Short mmCIF file of C-alpha atoms in Angstrom, two decimals:
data_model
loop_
_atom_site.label_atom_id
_atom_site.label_comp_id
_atom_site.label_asym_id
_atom_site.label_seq_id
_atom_site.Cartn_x
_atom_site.Cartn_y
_atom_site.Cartn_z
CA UNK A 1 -23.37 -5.37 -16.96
CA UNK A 2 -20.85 -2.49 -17.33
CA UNK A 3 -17.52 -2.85 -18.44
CA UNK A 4 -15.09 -1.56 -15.18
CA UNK A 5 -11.65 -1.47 -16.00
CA UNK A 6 -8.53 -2.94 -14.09
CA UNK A 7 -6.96 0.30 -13.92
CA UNK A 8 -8.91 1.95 -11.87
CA UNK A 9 -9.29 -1.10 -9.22
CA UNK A 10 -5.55 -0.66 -9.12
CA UNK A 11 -5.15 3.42 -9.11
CA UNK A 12 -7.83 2.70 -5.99
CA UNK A 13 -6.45 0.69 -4.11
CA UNK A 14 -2.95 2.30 -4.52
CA UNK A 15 -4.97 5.26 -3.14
CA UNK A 16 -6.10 3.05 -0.18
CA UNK A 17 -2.84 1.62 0.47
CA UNK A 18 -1.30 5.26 0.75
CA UNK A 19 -4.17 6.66 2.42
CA UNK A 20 -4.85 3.88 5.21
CA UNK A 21 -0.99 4.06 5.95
CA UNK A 22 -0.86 8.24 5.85
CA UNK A 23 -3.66 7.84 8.23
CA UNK A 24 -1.93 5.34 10.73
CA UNK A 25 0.59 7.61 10.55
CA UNK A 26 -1.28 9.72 11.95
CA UNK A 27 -2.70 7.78 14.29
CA UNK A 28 -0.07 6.47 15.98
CA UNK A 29 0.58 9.52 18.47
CA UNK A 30 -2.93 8.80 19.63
CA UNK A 31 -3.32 5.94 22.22
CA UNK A 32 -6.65 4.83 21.48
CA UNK A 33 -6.34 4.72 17.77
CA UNK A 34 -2.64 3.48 18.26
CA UNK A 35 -3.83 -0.26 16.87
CA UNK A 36 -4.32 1.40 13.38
CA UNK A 37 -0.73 1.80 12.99
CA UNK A 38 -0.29 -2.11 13.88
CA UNK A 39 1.62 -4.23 11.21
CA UNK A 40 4.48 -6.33 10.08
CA UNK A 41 6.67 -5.00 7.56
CA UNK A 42 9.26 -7.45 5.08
CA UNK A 43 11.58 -7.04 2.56
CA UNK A 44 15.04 -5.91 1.76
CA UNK A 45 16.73 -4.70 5.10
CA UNK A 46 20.02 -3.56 3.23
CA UNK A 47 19.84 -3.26 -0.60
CA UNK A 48 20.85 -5.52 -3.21
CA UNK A 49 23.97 -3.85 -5.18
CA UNK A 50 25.40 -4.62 -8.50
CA UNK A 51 28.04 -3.05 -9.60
CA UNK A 52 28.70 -3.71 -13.50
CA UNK A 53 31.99 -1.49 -13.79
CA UNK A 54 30.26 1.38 -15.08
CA UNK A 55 26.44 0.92 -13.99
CA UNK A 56 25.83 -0.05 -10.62
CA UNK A 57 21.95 -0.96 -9.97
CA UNK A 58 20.45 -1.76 -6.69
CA UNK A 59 17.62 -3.26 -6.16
CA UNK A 60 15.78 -2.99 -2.82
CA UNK A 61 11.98 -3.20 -1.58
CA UNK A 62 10.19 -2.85 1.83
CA UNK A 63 6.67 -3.54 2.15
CA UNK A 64 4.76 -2.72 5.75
CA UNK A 65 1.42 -3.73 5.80
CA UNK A 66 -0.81 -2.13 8.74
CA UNK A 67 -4.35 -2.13 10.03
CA UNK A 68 -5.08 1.10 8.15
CA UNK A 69 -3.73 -0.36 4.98
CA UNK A 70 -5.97 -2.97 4.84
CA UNK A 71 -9.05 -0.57 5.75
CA UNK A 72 -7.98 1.68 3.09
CA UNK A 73 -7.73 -1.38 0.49
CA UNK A 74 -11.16 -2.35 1.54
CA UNK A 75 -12.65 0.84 1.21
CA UNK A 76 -11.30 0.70 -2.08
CA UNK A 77 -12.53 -2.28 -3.04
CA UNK A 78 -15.81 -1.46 -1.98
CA UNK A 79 -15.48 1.80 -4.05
CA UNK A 80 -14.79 0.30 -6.90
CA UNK A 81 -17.60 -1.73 -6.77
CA UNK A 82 -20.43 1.01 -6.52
CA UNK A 83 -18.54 2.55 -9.48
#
């Protein structure tokens, strides 16, 4: 059995996740292939702000999660597997 290391599982699908949502991007202007670009998105809707006097941090995240996301993941996943 080969040794297959976790950093390239997550380097892929990182590549999956930005390619599936680059491509339902893409996708959206076309009506048929509209559906791609189908999701829910959560997170943050306004940042989280600290101000310490002289640091201020804020903290915000927004995840959206589409149809072409998930086919990228899986063609990552399935990728990694043959590798």
């Amino acid at each position: 059995m080969k040794y297959k290391n976790c950093w390239v599982l997550l380097l892929l699908m990182l590549a999956g996740v930005v390619l599936g949502g680059f491509m339902g991007d893409l996708a959206k202007g076309i009506s048929w292939l509209s559906w791609l670009n189908a999701g829910q998105s959560f997170g943050f809707d306004t940042p989280l702000v600290v101000n310490l006097g002289i640091l201020v941090i804020t903290f915000g995240i927004n995840i959206k999660i589409t149809m072409a996301g998930i086919i990228g993941v899986a063609a990552a996943l399935i990728t990694y597997r043959f590798i």
